Tab-separated table of C-alpha atoms in Angstrom:
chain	number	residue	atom	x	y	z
A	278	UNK	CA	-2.526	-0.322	25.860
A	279	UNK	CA	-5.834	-1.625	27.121
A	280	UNK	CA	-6.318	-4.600	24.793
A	281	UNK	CA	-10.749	-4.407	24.125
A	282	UNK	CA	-10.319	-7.333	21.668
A	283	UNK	CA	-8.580	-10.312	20.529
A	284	UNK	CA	-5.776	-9.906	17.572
A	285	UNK	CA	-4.152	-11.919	14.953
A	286	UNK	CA	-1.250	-11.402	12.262
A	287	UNK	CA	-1.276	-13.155	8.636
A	288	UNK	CA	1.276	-13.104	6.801
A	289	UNK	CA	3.688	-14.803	3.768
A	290	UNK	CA	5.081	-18.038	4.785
A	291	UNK	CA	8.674	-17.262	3.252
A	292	UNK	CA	10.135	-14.315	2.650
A	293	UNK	CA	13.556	-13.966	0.860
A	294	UNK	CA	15.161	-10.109	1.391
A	295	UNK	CA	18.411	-8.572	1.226
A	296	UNK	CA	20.419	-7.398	-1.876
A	297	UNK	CA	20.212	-9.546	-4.694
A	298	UNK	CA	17.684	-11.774	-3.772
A	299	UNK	CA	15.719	-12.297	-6.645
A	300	UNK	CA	18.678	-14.501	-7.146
A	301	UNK	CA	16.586	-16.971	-4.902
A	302	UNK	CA	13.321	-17.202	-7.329
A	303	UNK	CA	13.804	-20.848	-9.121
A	304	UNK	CA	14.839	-22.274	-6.184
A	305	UNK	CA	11.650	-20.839	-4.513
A	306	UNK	CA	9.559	-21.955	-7.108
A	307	UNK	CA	10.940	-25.255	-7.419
A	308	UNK	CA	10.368	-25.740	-3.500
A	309	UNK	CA	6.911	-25.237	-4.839
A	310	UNK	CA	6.965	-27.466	-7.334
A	311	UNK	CA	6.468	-25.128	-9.988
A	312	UNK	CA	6.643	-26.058	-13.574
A	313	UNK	CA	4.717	-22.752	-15.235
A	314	UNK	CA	4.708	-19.474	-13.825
A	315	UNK	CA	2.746	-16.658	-15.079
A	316	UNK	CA	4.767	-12.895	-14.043
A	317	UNK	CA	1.830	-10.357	-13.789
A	318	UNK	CA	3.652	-7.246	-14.334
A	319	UNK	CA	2.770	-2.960	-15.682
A	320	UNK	CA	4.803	-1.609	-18.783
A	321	UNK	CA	6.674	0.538	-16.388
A	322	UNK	CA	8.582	-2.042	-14.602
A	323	UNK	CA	8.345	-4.386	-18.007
A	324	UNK	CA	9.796	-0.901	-19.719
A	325	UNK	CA	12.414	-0.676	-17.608
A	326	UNK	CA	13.863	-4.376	-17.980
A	327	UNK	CA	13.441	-5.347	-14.391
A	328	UNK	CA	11.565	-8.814	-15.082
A	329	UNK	CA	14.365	-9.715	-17.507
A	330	UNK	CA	16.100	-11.472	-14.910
A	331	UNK	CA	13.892	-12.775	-13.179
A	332	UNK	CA	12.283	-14.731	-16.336
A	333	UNK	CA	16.226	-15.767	-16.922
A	334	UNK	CA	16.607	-17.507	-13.833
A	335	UNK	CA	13.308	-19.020	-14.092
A	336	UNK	CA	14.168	-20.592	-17.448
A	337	UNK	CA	17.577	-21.582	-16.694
A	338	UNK	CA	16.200	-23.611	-14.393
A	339	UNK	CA	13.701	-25.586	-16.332
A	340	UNK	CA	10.359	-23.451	-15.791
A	341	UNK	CA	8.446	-22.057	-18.041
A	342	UNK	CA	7.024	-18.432	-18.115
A	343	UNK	CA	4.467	-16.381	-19.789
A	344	UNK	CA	3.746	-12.733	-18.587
A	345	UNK	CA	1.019	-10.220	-18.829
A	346	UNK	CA	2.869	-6.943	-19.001
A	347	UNK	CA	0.008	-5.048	-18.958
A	348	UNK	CA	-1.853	-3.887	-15.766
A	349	UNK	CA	-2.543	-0.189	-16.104
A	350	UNK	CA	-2.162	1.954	-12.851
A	351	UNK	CA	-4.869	1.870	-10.711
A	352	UNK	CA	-6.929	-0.560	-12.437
A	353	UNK	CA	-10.502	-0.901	-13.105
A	354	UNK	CA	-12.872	-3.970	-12.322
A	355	UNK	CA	-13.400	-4.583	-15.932
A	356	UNK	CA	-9.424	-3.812	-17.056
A	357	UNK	CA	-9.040	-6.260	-13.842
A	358	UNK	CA	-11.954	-8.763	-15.597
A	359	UNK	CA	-10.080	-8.703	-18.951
A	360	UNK	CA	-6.612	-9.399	-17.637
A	361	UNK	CA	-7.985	-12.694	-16.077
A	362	UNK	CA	-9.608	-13.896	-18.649
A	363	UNK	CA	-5.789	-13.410	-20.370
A	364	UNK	CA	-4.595	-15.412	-17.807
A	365	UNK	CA	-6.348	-18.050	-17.472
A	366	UNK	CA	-5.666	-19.171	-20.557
A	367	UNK	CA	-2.368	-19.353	-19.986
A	368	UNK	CA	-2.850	-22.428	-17.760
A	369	UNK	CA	0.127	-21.281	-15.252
A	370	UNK	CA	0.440	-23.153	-11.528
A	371	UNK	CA	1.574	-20.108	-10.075
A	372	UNK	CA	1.327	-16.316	-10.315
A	373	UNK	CA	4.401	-14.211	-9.882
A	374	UNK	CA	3.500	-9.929	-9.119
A	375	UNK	CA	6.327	-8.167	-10.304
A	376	UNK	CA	5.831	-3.982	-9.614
A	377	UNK	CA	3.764	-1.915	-7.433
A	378	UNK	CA	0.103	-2.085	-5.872
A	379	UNK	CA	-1.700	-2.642	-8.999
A	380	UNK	CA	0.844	-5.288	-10.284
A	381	UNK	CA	0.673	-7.318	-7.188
A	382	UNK	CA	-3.077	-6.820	-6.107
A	383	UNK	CA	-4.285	-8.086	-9.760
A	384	UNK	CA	-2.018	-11.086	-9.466
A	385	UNK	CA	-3.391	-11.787	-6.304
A	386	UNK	CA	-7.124	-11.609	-8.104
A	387	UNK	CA	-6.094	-13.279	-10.530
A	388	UNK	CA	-4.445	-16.164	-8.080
A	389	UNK	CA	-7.595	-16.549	-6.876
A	390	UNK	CA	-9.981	-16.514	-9.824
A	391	UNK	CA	-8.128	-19.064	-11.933
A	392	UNK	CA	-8.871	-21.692	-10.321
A	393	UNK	CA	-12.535	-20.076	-9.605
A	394	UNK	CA	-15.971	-20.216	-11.492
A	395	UNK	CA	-16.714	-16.693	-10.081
A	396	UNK	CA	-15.834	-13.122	-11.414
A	397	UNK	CA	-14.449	-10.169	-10.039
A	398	UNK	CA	-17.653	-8.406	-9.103
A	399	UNK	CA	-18.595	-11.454	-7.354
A	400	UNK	CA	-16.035	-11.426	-5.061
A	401	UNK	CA	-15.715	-7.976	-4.384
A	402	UNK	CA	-19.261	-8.299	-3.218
A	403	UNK	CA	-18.799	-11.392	-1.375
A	404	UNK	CA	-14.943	-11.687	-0.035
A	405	UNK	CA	-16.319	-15.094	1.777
A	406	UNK	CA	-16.499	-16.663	-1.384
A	407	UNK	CA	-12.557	-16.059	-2.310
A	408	UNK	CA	-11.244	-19.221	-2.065
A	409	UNK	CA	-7.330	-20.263	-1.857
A	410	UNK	CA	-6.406	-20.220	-5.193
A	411	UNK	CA	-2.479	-20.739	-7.070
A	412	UNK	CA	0.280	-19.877	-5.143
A	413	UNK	CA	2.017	-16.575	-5.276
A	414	UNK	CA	5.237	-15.036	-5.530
A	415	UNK	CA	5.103	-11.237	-5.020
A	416	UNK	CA	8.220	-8.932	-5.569
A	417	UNK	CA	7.683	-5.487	-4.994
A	418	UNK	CA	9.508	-2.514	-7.270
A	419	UNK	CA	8.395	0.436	-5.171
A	420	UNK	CA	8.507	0.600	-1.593
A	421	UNK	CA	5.542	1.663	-0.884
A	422	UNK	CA	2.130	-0.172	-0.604
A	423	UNK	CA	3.196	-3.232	1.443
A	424	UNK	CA	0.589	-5.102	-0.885
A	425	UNK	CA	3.325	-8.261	-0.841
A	426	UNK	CA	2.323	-8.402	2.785
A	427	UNK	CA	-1.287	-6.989	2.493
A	428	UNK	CA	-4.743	-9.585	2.133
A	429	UNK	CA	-5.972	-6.769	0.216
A	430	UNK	CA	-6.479	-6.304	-3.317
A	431	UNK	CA	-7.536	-2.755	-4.532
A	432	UNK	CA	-9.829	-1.774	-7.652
A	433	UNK	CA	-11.580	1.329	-9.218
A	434	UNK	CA	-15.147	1.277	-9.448
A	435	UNK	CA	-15.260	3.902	-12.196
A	436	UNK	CA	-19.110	4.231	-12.235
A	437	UNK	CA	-18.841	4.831	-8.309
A	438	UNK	CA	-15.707	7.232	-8.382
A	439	UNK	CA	-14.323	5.308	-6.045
A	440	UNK	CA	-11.548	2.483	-4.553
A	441	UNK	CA	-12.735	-0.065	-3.119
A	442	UNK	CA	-10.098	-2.576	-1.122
A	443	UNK	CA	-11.177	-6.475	-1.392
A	444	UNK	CA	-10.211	-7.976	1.704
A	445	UNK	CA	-9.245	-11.998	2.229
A	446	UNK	CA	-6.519	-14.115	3.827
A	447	UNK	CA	-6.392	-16.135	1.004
A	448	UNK	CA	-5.038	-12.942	-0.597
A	449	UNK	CA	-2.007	-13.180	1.368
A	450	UNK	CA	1.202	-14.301	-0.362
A	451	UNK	CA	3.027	-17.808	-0.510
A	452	UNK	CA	6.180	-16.268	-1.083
A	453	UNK	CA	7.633	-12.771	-1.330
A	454	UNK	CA	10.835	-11.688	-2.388
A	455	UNK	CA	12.168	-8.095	-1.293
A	456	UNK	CA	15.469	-6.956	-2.936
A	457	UNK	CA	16.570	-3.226	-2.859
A	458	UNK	CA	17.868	-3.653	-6.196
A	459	UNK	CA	14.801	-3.659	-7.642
A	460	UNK	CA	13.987	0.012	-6.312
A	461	UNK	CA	16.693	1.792	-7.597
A	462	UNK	CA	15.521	3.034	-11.169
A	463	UNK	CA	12.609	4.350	-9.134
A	464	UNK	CA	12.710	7.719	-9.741
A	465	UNK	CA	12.081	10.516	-7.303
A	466	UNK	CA	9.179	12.020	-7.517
A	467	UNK	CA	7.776	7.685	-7.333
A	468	UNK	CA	10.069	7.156	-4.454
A	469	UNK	CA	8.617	9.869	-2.243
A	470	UNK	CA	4.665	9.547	-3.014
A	471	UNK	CA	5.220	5.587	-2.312
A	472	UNK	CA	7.289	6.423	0.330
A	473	UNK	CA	4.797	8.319	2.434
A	474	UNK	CA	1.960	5.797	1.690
A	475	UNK	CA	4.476	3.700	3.100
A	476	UNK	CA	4.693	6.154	6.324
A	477	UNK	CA	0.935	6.494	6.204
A	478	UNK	CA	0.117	2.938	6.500
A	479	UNK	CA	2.934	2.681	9.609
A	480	UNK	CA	1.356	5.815	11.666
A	481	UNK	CA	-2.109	5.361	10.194
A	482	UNK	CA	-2.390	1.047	11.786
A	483	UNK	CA	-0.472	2.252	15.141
A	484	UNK	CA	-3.843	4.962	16.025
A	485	UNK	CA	-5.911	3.024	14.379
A	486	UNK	CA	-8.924	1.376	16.861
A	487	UNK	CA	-7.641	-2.309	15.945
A	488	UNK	CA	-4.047	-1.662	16.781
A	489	UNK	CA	-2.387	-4.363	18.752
A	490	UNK	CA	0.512	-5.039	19.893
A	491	UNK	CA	1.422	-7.142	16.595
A	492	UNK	CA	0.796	-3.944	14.492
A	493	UNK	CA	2.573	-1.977	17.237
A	494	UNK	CA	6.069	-3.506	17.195
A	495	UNK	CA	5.836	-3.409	13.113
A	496	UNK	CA	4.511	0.101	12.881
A	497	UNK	CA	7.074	1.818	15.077
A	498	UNK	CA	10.219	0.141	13.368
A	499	UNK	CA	8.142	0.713	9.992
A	500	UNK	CA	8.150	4.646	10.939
A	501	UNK	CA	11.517	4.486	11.825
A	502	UNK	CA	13.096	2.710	8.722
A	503	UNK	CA	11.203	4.882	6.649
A	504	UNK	CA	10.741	8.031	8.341
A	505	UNK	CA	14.971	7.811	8.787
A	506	UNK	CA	15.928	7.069	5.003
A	507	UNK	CA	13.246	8.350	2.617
A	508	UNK	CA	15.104	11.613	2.050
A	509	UNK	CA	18.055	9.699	1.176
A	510	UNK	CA	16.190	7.420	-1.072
A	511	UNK	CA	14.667	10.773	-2.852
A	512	UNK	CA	18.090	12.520	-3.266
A	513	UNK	CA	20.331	9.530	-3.696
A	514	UNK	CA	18.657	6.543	-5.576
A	515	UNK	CA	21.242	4.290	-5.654
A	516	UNK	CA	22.199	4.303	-1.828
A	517	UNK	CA	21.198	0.181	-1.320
A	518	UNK	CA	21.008	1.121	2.386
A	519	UNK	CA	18.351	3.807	1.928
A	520	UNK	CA	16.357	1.130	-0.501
A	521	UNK	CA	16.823	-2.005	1.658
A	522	UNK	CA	15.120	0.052	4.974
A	523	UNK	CA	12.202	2.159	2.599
A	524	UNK	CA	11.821	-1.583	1.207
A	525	UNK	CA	11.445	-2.983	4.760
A	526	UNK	CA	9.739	-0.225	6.054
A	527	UNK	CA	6.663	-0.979	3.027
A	528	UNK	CA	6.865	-4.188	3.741
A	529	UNK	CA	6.469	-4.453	8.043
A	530	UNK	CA	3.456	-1.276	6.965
A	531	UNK	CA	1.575	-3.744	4.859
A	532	UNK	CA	2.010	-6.988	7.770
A	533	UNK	CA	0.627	-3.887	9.603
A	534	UNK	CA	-2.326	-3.448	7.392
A	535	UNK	CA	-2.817	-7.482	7.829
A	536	UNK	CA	-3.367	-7.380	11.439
A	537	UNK	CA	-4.376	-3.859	11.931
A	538	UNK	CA	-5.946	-1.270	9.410
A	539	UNK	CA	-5.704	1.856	7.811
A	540	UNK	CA	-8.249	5.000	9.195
A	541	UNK	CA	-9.245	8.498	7.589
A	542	UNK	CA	-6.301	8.994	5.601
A	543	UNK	CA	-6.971	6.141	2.970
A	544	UNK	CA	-10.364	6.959	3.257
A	545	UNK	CA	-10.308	9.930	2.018
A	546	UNK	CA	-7.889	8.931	-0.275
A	547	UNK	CA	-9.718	6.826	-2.292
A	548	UNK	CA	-12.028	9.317	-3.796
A	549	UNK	CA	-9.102	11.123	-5.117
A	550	UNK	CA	-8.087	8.186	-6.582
A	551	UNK	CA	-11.171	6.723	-8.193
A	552	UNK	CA	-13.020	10.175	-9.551
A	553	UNK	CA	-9.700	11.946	-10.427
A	554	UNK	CA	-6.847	9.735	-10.518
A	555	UNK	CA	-4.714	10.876	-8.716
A	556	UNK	CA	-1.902	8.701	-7.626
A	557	UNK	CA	-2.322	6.894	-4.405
A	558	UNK	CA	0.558	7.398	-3.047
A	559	UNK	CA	0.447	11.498	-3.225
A	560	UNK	CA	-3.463	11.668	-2.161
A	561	UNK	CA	-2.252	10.340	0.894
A	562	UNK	CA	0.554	11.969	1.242
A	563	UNK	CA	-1.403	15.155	0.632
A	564	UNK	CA	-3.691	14.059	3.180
A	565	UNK	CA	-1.624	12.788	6.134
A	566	UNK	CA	-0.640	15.469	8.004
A	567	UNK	CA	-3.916	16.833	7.920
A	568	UNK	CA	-5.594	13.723	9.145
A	569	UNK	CA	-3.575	13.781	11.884
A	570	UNK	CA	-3.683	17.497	12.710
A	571	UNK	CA	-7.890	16.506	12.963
A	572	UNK	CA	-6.716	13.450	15.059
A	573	UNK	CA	-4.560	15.416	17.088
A	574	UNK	CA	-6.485	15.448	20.642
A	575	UNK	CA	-7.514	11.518	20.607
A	576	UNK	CA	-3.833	10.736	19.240
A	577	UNK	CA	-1.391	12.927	21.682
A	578	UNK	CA	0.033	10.156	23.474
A	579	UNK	CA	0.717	7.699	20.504
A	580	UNK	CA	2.105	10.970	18.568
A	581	UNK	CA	4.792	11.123	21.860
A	582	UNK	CA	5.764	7.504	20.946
A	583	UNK	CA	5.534	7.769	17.179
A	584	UNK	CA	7.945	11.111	17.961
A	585	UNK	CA	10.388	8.987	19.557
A	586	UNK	CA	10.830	6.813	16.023
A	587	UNK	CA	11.347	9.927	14.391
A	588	UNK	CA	14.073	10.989	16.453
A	589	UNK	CA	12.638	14.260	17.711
A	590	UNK	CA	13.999	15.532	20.804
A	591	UNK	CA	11.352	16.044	23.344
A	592	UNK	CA	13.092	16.366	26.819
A	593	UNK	CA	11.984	20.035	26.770
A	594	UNK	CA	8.646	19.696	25.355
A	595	UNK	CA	5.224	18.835	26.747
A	596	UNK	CA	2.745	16.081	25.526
A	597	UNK	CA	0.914	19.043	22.826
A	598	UNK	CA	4.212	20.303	21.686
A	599	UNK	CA	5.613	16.587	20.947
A	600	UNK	CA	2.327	15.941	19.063
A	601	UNK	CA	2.516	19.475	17.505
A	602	UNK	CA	6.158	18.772	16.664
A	603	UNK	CA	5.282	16.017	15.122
A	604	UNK	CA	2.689	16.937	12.734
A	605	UNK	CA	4.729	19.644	11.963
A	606	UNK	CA	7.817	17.880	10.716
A	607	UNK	CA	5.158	15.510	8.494
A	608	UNK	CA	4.319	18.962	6.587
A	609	UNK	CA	8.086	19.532	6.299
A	610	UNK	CA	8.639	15.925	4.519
A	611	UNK	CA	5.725	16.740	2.149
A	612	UNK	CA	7.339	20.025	1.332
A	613	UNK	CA	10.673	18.273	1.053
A	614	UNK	CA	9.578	15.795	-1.250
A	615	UNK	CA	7.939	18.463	-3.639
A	616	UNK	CA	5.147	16.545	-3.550
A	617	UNK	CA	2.031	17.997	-4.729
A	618	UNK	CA	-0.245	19.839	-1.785
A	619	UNK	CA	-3.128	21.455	-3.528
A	620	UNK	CA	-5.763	19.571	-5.838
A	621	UNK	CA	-6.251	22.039	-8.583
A	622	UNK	CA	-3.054	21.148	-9.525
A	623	UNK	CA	-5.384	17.829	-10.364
A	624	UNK	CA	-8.220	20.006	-12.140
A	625	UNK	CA	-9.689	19.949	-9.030
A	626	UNK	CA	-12.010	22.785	-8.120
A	627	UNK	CA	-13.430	23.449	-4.381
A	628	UNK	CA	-16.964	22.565	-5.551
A	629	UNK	CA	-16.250	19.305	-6.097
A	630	UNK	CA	-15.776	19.134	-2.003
A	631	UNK	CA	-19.155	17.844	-1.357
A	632	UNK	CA	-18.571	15.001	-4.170
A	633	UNK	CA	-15.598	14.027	-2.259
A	634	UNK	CA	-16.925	14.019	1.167
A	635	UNK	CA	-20.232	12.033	-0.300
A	636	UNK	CA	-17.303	8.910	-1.680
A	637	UNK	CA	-15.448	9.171	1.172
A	638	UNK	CA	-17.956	8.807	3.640
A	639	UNK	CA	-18.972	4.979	1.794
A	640	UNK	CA	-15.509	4.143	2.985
A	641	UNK	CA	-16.902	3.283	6.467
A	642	UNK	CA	-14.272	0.681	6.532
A	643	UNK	CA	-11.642	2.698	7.363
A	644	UNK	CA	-13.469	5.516	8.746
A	645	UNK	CA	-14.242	2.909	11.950
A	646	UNK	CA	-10.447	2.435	12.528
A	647	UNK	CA	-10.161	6.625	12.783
A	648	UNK	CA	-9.260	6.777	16.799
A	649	UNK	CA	-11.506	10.170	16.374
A	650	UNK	CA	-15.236	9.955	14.822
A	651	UNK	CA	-15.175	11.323	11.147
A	652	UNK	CA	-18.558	13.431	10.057
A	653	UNK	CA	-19.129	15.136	6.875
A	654	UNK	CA	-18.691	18.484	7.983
A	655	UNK	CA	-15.124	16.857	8.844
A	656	UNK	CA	-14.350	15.563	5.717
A	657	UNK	CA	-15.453	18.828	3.989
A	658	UNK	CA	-12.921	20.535	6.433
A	659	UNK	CA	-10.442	18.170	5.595
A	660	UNK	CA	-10.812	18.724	1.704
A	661	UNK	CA	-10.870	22.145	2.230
A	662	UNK	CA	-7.222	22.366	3.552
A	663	UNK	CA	-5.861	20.836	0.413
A	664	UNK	CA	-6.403	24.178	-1.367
């Protein structure tokens, strides 16, 4: 690696993982000195009676706890403006996220804004303004978009048809508790699209222009934990093992994201996320191996190393054939997955292309981090693939 700038890492100051350790929440929020927590949660996970213990434990210990179950899936600024109004009268010291991306990235927003004169919009167009605000507690249900580890917080700009990722290190969490228990009633078809993102974020900060050597020792075990036990996790949900490494594996990708970044794959993504709603997880998915396929030439020797995390032998193969061989076995875990591969399953028609490739290229982010230069005519190719 020739190092052409200087690197850092953020990241949660205690982290509490293994099976059953949402066991260790009051005594984590009593080292805090907690006496009111607010759990900021979807109706999903509230649905499927996974914040029942932790609110137990909480109150058997003397804390008090009021919850917003509510966060709908990929939330918009003004859903995202409403729930912190909701909150802040609540009057909580800290904020717990209890779910998946949205869960934890509107806690985070909302960590920040109650103790804040300023509004969403404001910060989104300003992240210097985002002061420290109440602790946090995040506890992911999905492995899959590292946001417990993440200073990002992601919202839908409905009138833009677009994601856009908020980006502060006073985002990052206080605490964050990771227990493969918590993942098992994923189901599936949730398991695998989270899972990839999960992969994405790993392969996608280890090209990327900012990688480091930080992101580099988290990204390759990332790739291996997941890329190793996500089929297992798909076909057998209650295999701990397979849970505790995809749950690992999410969480080393978003300390990634922290000191690294995502490239074209997210940016593309978000589009498909913001105009049509499709699910995070599967637009990138859908668009990984194709990313990399376009990355291919600028990527070959990182693709050798990446191949080496994913087990594939390469004693008898050259430098293109390891990076072919690669790429190639990323379409197979698509396939395998059954997730989706073509947008008009979405309603998605191939003139929308240049609407897609017009978001996308406001992304400019991300599109920086791409180890290859991304133009339109790119992006349209790109698009074009996933029908």
């Amino acid at each position: 690696m020739t190092l052409k700038q200087q690197y850092s890492i953020m990241m949660p100051k205690h982290v509490v993982a293994g099976p059953d350790s949402i066991n260790q929440i009051a005594n984590l929020m009593k080292n805090s000195l907690t006496n009111k927590v607010l759990i900021v949660t979807d109706k999903g996970v509230w649905s499927a009676g996974l914040v029942e213990r932790p609110i137990k434990l909480l109150r058997d210990a003397g804390i008090k706890v009021e919850v917003i179950n509510d966060v709908p899936p990929e939330p918009e600024i003004n859903q995202v403006e409403d729930l912190v109004k909701k909150a802040k009268k609540t009057y909580c010291d800290t904020v717990i996220g209890i779910g998946g991306g949205s869960a934890m990235d509107t806690a985070k927003i909302i960590a920040v804004l109650s103790v804040s004169d300023q509004n969403v919009k404001q910060i989104m167009e300003d992240n210097e303004k985002i002061e420290k605000g109440l602790p946090t507690l995040m506890i992911p249900t999905t492995a899959g978009t590292g946001a417990e580890a993440t200073p990002n917080a992601i919202i839908t700009l409905p009138e833009r048809g677009l994601k856009v990722g908020i980006v502060s290190s006073n985002f990052i969490a206080d605490y964050v508790i990771l227990d493969p228990g918590l993942t098992i009633k994923l189901p599936p078809s949730i398991t695998a699209s989270t899972g990839i993102d999960a992969l994405a974020h790993a392969i996608e900060c280890f090209i990327s222009n900012k990688a480091n050597p930080f992101s580099d020792m988290l990204a390759l075990s990332s790739i291996r934990l997941i890329y190793s036990s996500i089929e297992k996790a798909y076909s057998q949900g209650d295999d701990i093992e397979s849970r505790h490494n995809m749950l690992l594996g999410s969480f080393y990708g978003g300390m990634c994201i922290a000191s690294s970044g995502t490239t074209a794959v997210h940016a593309l993504s978000y589009p498909l996320g913001g105009r049509y709603k499709i699910p995070h997880g599967v637009s990138n998915a859908m668009l990984l191996p194709h990313v990399m396929e376009f990355n291919k030439d600028a990527i070959k020797g990182k693709l050798n190393r990446i191949a080496i995390e994913m087990n594939i032998e390469t004693n008898l193969l050259s430098e293109d054939q390891t990076a072919e061989e690669v790429i190639s076995k990323l379409y197979s875990l698509v396939k395998k997955l059954n997730i989706p591969s073509n947008l008009k399953q979405y309603g998605i028609s191939e003139s929308d292309i240049d609407i897609l490739v017009e978001e996308a290229s406001k992304v400019t982010r991300l599109l920086n981090n791409n180890p290859k230069p991304v133009g339109k005519d790119d992006m349209f190719y790109i698009y074009k693939k996933l029908f």
